[in-house]
XYZ file of C-alpha atoms in Angstrom:
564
model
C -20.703 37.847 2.537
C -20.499 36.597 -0.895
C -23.506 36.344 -3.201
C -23.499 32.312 -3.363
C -24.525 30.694 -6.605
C -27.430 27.846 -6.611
C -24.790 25.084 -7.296
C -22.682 26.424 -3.924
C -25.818 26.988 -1.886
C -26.955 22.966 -2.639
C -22.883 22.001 -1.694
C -23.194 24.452 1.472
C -26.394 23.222 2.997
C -26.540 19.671 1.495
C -27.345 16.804 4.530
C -26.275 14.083 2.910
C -23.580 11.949 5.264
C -21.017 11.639 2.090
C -20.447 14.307 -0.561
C -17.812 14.066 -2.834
C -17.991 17.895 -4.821
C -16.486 18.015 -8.584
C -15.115 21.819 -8.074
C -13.598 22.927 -11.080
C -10.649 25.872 -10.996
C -11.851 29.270 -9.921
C -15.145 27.783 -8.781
C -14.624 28.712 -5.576
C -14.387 25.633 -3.627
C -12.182 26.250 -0.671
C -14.744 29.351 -0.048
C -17.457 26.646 0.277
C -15.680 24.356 2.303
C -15.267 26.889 5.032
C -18.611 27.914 4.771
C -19.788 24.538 5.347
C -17.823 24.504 7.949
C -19.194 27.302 9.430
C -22.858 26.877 8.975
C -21.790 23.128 10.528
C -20.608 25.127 13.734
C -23.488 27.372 13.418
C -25.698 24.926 14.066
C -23.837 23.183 17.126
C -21.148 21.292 15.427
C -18.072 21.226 18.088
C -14.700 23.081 16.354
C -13.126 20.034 17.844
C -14.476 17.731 15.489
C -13.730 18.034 12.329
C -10.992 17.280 10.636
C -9.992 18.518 7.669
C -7.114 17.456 5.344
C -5.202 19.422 2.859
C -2.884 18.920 0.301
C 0.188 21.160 2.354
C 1.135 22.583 5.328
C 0.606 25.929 3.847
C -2.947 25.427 2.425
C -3.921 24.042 6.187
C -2.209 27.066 7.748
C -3.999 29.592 5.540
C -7.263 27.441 5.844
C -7.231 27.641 9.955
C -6.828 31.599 9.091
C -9.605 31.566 7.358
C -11.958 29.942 9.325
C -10.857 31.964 11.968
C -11.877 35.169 9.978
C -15.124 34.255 8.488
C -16.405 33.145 12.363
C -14.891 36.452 13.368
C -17.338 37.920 11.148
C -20.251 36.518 13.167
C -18.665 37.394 16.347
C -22.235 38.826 17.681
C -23.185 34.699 18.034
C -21.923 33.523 20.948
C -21.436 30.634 19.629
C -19.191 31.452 16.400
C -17.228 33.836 18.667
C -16.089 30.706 20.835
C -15.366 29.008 17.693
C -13.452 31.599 16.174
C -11.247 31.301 19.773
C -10.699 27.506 18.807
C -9.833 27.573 15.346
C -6.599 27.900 15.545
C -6.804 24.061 17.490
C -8.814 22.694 15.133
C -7.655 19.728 13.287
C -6.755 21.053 10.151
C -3.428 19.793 8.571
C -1.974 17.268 6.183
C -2.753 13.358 5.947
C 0.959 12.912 6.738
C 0.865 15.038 10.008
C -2.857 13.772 11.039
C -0.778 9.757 10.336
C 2.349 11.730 13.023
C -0.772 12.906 15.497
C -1.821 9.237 15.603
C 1.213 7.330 15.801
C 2.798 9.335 18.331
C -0.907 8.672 20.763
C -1.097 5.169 19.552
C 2.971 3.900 19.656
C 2.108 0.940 21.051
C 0.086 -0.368 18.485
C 2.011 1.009 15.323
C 5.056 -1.070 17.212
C 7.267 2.130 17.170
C 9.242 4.668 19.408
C 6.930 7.535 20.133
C 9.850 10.040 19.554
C 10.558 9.164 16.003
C 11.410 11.302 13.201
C 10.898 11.733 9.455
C 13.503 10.475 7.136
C 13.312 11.889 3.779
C 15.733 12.163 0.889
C 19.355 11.382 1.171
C 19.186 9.840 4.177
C 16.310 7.386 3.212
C 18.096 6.721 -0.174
C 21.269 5.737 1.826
C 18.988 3.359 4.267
C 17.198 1.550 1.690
C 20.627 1.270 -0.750
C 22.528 -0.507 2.233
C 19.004 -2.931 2.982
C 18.919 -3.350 -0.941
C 22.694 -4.726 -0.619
C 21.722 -6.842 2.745
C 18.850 -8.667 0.979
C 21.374 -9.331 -2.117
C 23.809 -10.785 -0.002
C 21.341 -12.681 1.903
C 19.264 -14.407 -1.107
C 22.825 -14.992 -2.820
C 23.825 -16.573 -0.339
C 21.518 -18.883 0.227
C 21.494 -19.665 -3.635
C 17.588 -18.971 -4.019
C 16.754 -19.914 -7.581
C 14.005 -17.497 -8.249
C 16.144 -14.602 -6.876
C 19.472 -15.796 -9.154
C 16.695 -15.759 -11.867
C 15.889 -11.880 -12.060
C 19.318 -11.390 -11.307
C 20.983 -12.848 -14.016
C 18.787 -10.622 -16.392
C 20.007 -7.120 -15.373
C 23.422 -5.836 -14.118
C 23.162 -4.588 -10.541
C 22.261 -1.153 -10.803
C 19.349 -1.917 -13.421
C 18.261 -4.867 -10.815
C 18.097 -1.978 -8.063
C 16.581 0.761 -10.264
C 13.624 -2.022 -11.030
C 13.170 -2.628 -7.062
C 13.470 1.147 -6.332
C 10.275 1.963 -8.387
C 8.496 -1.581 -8.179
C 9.075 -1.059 -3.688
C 7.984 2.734 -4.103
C 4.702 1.775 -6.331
C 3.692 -1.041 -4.144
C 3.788 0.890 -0.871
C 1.248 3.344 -2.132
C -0.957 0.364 -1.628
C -3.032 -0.706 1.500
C -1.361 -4.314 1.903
C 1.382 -3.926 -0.538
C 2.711 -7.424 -0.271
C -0.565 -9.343 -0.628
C -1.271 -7.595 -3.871
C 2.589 -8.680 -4.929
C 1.882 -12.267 -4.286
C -0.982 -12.163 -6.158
C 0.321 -10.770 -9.206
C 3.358 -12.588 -8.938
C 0.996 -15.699 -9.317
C -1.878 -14.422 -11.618
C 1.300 -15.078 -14.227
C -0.806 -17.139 -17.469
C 1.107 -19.889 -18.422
C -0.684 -20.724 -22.136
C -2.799 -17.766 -24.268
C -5.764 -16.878 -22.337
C -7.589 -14.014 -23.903
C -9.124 -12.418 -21.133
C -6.368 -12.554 -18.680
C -5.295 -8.676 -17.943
C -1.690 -9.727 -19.612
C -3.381 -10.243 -22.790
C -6.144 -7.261 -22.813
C -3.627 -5.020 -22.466
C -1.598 -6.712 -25.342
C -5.284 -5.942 -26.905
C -5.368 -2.459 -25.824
C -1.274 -2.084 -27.537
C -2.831 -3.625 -30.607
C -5.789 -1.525 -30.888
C -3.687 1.572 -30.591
C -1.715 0.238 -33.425
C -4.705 -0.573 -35.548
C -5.605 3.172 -35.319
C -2.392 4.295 -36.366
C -2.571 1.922 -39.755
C -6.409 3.321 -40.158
C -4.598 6.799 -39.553
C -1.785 5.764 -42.541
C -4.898 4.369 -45.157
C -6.872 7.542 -44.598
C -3.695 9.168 -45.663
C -3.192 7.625 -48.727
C -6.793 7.794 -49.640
C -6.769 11.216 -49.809
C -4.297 11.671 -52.247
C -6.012 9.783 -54.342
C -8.059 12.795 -54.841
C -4.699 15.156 -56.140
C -4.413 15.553 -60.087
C -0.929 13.720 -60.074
C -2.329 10.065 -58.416
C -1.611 7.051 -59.842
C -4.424 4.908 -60.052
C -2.457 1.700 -60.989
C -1.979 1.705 -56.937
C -5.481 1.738 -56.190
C -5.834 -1.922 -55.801
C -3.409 -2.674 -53.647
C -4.654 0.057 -51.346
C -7.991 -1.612 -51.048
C -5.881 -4.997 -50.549
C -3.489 -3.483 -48.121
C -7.282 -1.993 -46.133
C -8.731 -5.597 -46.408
C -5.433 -6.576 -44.174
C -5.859 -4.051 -41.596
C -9.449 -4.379 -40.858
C -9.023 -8.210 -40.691
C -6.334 -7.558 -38.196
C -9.014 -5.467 -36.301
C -11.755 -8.247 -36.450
C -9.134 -10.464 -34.861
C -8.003 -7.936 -31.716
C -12.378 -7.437 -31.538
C -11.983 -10.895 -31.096
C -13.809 -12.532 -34.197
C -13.221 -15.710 -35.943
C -9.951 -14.864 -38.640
C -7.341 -17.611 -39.220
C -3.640 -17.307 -38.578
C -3.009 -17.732 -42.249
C -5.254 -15.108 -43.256
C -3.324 -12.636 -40.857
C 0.473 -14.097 -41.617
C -0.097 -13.605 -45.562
C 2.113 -11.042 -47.291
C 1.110 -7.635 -48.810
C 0.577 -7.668 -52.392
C 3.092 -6.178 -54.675
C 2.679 -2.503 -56.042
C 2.692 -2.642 -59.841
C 5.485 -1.087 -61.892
C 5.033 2.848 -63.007
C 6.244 3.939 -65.915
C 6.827 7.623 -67.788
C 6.513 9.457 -64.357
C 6.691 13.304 -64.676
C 7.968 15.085 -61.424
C 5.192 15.616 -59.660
C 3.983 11.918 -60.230
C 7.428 10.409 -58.976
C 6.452 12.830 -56.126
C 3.106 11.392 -55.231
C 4.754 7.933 -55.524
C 7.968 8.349 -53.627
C 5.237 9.833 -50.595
C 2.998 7.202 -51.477
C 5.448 4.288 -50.754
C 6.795 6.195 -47.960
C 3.448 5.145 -46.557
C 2.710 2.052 -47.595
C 6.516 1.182 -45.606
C 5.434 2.625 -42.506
C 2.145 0.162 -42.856
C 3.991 -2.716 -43.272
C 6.836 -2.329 -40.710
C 4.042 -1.320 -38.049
C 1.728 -4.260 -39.209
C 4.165 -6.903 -39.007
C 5.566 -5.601 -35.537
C 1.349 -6.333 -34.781
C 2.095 -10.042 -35.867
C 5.063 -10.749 -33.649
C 2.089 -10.422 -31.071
C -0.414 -12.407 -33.170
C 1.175 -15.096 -34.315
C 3.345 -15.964 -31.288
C 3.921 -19.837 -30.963
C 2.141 -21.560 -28.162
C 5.277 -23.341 -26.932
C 7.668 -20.465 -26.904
C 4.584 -18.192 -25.053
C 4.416 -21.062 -22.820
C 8.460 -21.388 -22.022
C 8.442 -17.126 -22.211
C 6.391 -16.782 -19.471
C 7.431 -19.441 -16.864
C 10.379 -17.944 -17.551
C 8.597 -14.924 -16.599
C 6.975 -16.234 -13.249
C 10.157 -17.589 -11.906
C 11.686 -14.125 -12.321
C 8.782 -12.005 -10.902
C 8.975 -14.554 -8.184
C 12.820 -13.852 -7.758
C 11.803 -9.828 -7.539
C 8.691 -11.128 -5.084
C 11.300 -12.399 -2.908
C 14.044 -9.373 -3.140
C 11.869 -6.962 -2.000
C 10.395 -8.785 0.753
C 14.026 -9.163 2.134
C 14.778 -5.737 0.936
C 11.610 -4.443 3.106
C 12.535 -6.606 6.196
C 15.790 -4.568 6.120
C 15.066 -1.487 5.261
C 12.640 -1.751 8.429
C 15.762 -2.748 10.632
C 17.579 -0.024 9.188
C 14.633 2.626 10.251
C 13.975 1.322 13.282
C 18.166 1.108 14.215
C 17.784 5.057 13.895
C 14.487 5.901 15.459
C 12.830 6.917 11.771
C 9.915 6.866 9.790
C 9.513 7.358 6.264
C 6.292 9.129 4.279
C 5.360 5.406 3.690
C 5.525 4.088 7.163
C 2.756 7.547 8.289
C 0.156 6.198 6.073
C 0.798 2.286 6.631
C 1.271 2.280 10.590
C -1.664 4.623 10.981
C -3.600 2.352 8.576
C -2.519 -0.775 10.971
C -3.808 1.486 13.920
C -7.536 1.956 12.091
C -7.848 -1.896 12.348
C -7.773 -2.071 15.848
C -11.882 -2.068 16.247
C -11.234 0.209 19.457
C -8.783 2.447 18.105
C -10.613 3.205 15.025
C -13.925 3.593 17.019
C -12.222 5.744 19.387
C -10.734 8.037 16.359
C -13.908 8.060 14.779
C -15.943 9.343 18.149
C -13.598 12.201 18.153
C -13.792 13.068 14.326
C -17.434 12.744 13.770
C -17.005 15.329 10.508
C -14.204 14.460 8.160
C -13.285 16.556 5.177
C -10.816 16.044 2.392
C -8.991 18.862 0.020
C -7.918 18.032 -3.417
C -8.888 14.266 -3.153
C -8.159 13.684 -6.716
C -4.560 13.489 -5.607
C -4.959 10.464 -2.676
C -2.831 7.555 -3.455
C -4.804 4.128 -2.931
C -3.316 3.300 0.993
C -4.568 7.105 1.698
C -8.064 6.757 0.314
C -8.242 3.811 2.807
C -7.134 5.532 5.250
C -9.960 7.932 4.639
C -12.487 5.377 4.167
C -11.201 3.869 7.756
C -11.813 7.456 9.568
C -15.317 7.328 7.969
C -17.282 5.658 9.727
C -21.274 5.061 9.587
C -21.895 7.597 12.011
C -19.281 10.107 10.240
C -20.040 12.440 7.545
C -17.209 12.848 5.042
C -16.847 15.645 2.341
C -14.117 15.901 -0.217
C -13.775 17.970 -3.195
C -11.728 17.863 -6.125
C -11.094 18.036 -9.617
C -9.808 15.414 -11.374
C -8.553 17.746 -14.396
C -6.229 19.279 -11.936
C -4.957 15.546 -10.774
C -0.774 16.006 -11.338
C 0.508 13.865 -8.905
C 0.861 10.795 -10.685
C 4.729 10.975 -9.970
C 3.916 10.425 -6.250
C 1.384 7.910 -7.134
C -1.530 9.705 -6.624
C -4.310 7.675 -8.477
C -7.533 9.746 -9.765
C -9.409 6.624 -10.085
C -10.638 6.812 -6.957
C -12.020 9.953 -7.136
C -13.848 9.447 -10.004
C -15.247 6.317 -8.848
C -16.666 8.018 -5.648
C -18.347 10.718 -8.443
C -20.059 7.763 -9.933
C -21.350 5.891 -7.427
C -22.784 8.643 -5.085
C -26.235 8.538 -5.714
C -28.138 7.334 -2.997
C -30.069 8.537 -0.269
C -26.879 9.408 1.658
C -24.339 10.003 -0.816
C -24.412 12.884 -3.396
C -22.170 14.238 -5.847
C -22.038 17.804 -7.031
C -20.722 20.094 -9.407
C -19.191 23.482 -9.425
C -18.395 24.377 -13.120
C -18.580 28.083 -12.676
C -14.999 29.866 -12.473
C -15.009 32.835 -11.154
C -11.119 33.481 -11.986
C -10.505 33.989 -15.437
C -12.169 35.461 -18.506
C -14.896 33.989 -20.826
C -12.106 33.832 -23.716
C -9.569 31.795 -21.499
C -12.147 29.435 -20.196
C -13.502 28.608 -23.952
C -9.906 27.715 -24.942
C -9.330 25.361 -22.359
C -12.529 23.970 -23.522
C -12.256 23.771 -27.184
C -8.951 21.928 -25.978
C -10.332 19.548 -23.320
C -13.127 18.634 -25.917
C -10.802 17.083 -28.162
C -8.098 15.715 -25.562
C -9.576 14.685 -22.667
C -11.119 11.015 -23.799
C -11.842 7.980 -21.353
C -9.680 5.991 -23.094
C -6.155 8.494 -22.764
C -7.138 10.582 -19.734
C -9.627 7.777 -17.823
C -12.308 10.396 -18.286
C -14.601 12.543 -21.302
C -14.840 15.655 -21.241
C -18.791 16.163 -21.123
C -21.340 19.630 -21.463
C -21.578 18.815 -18.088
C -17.751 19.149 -17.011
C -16.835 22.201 -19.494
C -16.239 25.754 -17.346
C -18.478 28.084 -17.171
C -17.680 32.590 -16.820
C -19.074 33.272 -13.697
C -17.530 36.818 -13.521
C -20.114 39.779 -13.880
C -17.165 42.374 -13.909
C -15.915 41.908 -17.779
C -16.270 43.934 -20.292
C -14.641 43.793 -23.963
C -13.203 40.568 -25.364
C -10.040 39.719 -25.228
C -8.969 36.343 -27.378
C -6.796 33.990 -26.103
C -3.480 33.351 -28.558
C -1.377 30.522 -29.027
C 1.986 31.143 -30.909
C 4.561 28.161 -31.885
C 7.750 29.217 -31.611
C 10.356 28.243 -34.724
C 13.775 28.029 -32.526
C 16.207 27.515 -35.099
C 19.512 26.758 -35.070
C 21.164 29.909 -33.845
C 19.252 30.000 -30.621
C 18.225 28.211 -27.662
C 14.584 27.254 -26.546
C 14.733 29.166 -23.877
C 16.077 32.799 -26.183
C 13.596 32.340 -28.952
C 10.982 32.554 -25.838
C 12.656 35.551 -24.510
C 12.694 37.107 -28.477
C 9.043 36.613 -28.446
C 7.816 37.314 -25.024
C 10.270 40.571 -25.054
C 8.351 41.686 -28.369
C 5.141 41.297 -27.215
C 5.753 43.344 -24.095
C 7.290 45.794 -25.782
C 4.233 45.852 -28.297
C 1.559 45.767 -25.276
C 3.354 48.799 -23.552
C 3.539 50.922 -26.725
C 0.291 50.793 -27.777
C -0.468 51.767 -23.790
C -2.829 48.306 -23.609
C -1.115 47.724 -20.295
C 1.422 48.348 -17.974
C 4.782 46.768 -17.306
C 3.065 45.989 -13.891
C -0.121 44.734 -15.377
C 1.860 41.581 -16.622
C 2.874 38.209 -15.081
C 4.760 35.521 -16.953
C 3.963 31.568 -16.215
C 5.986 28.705 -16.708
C 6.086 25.024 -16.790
C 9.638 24.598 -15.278
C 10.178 27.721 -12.864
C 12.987 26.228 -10.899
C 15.049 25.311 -13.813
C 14.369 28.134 -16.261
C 12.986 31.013 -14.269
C 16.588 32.902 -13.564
C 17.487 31.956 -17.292
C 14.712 33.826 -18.167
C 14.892 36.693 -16.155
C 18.412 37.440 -17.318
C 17.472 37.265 -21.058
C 14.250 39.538 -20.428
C 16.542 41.964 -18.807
C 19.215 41.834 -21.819
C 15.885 42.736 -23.961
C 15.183 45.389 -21.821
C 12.202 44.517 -20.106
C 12.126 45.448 -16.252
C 11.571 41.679 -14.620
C 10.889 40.752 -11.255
C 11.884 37.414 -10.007
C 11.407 35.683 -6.603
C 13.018 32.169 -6.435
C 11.234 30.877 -3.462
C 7.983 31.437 -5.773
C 7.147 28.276 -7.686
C 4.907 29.811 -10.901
C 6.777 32.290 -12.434
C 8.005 36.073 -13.384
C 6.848 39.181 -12.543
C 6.902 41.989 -15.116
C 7.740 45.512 -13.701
């Protein structure tokens, strides 16, 4: 039995009906969960109903295992030793599966054959390429003006590439179409500052503003070296008085077009210039270039004439409605195309199940049977899956999910953290709760204070849509370590006679060697991590060998090499 700290222990017995849990990595959250789940069962809980959702097949495979085992351990109750009998039933498994479970019960409602199967790759490319082509034929043929509008604008592959990505983002959504229309028509047709268009023109400018404040600090600072020329000084101050009036206008304070539109000053002539002078100029005006070309690419934005923004963007909302209308006829097809060959898609899981949920009797029926719902690594649900969650929650339910939004990488597959740190801030009420487990029990005091010194100064609201508090920084919670070992970071100069990939080898070979020889460790003792395994991990086996280091390489592992 582990020795549980007071943060688990609050997470473990907690009776609130929703928890969301902030689990850091190495805290030791999937050891909680099942306990949970456990002292849930303990206490009279049926096996039967809970369902828990993981990320893979592979972490609810190894989950069920482990359920199984820690009830096994309590096999004296009769009560955890008929549990332990169920647990490899127990709904534990994917939200794409648990979408296949329903679908398959409920056919008649999602409106599809009951003996469907997954398309995925190729095959799905190939269906929605030929519906693409249908729903171009179709609109051209009917000469729809909006459609001939975004059409015109691209060749035909670009026009496809756009729906491709704009049809994969919008079906991450609950109603994808809905929220299509009403972009399409939230188009502004004159300036309106606080439209969304125009904040995040605000947003562009305001990271532009800091890279001119970035430029001035600069060249303030060498005023301060022997060689300066002070006959520049002037304009300097002139050239700040330009820049900070640009930022009163993006704050949104009274400053006139003319005051914004007027030119830089003129740097005076310098004269008699030893070497090192003609040096600080030649760096100075370097500068003062970059200023100017970024600060007038600010006006083209600023000063933009209210007729042409006007004409720009009806322009604009007649070709957004042309792409409105593409996909829609793109989607009909596609669906024909599916349906012609018995499929489903990834998509069609989470939105048919979805359309099941709003059937008052299904969803009440669903919700009966799952009366304790829990969620793995819910920083990574897209917005159509943390609906579906929301949908399986019902009053009487209790819902748990933990994650970490540091660890949030699935972006690609639209996985949007925002959700889960929007449950973190509003759970504070008598039946909600949020907690914390900062403690990592994984890696050593050094490693964890690097990755801190680093999140401190990356991890901001306004680049990674959180800040990296006291509160959120991990904690050693390892009682086994003794010496200190720092943490390095070496940057690599490639040059020109070697790959990327060699001058790694050169190093990582040389270190090895180094480790070995002064007997710190064993060949054995060492692992090697990468960031691209499947592309690079071979390469870098081979070179390791050619170096003479004894390397161990599995390709159906996914993190990296294994020194031997």
């Amino acid at each position: 039995m582990p020795q549980w700290t007071e943060d688990q222990k609050k997470v473990i017995g907690s009776e609130k009906k929703r928890i969301i849990c902030s689990a850091a990595a190495g805290s030791g959250k999937t050891a909680v969960m099942i306990e949970r789940i456990v002292r849930l069962i303990r206490e009279g809980a049926d096996p039967f109903s809970f369902l828990v959702i993981t990320f893979t097949n592979a972490a609810a495979a190894e989950m069920k295992e482990k359920i199984r085992r820690r009830l096994m351990e309590e096999r004296k109750d009769r009560v955890l030793a008929e549990a332990a009998e169920k647990a490899g039933a127990m709904e534990i498994c994917t939200i794409h599966a648990f979408c296949q479970h329903l679908i398959r019960q409920e056919f008649q409602a999602a409106g599809t054959d009951p003996l469907f199967r997954i398309c995925t790759g190729a095959e799905r490319e190939q269906l929605f390429r030929a519906a693409f082509q249908k729903a171009c034929g179709e609109l051209r043929s009917q000469e729809d003006e909006a459609f001939l509008s975004f059409t015109e604008k691209y060749e035909p592959e670009a026009a496809r590439n756009i729906v491709t990505q704009v049809y994969q983002f919008i079906m991450s959504l609950p109603d994808p179409f809905a929220w299509l229309r009403e972009k399409t028509e939230n188009i502004p047709l004159n300036y309106e500052r606080d439209h969304p268009w125009f904040q995040t023109v605000a947003d562009l400018l305001g990271e532009k503003l800091l890279s001119l404040r970035v430029i001035l600090r600069q060249q303030a600072e060498m005023f301060e070296a022997y060689e300066r020329q002070e006959a520049y000084r002037e304009s300097w101050m002139a050239d700040q008085k330009k820049v900070e009036a640009m930022g009163h206008w993006i704050a949104g304070e009274d400053v006139t077009r003319e005051e914004l539109a007027e030119g830089f000053v003129r740097l005076p002539a310098l004269k008699k210039l030893n070497d090192l002078e003609i040096d600080w100029k030649d760096r100075y005006q370097k500068l003062r270039k970059q200023l100017k070309e970024e600060y007038d690419d600010m006006l083209r934005f600023v000063l933009m004439d209210q007729n042409q923004l006007s004409t720009e963007f009806s322009e604009i909302r007649r070709s957004l409605r042309g792409l409105e209308k593409l996909l829609e006829t793109t989607h009909r097809h596609f669906e024909r195309q599916k349906a012609g060959k018995v499929v489903l898609d990834f998509s069609d899981l989470e939105h048919k199940a979805l359309e099941i949920l709003r059937d008052q009797a299904v969803r009440s029926s669903v919700q009966e049977r799952y009366r304790r719902i829990f969620v793995d690594e819910c920083q990574d649900v897209s917005a159509v899956q943390d609906a579906l969650i929301e949908s399986l929650a019902g009053k009487e339910n209790t819902l748990f999910m933990v994650g970490d939004v540091k660890q949030s990488i699935y972006r690609f597959r639209l996985a949007n953290p925002g959700y889960f740190l929007r449950r973190t801030e509003e759970a504070d009420s008598e039946e909600n709760a949020c907690y914390r487990l900062r403690e990592n029990f994984r890696s050593r005091p050094e490693i964890l204070e690097t990755v801190n010194t680093v999140f401190r100064d990356t991890m901001k609201r306004e680049t990674a849509e959180v800040d990296y508090t006291p509160a959120d920084e991990l904690r050693p919670g390892r009682s086994d370590i003794e010496g200190n070992e720092p943490a390095e970071i070496d940057l690599l100069e490639i040059g020109e006679d070697r790959t990327r990939l060699e001058a790694v080898a050169d190093h990582v070979a040389e270190r090895i060697a180094e480790m070995v020889r002064e007997k710190k460790y064993d060949y054995r003792d060492m692992m090697i991590l990468m960031p691209e395994v499947s592309a690079d991990g071979a390469k870098l086996t081979a070179l390791l060998r050619e170096r003479n280091i004894p390397v161990f390489f599995d390709e159906s592992l996914t993190n990296g090499c294994r020194v031997r």
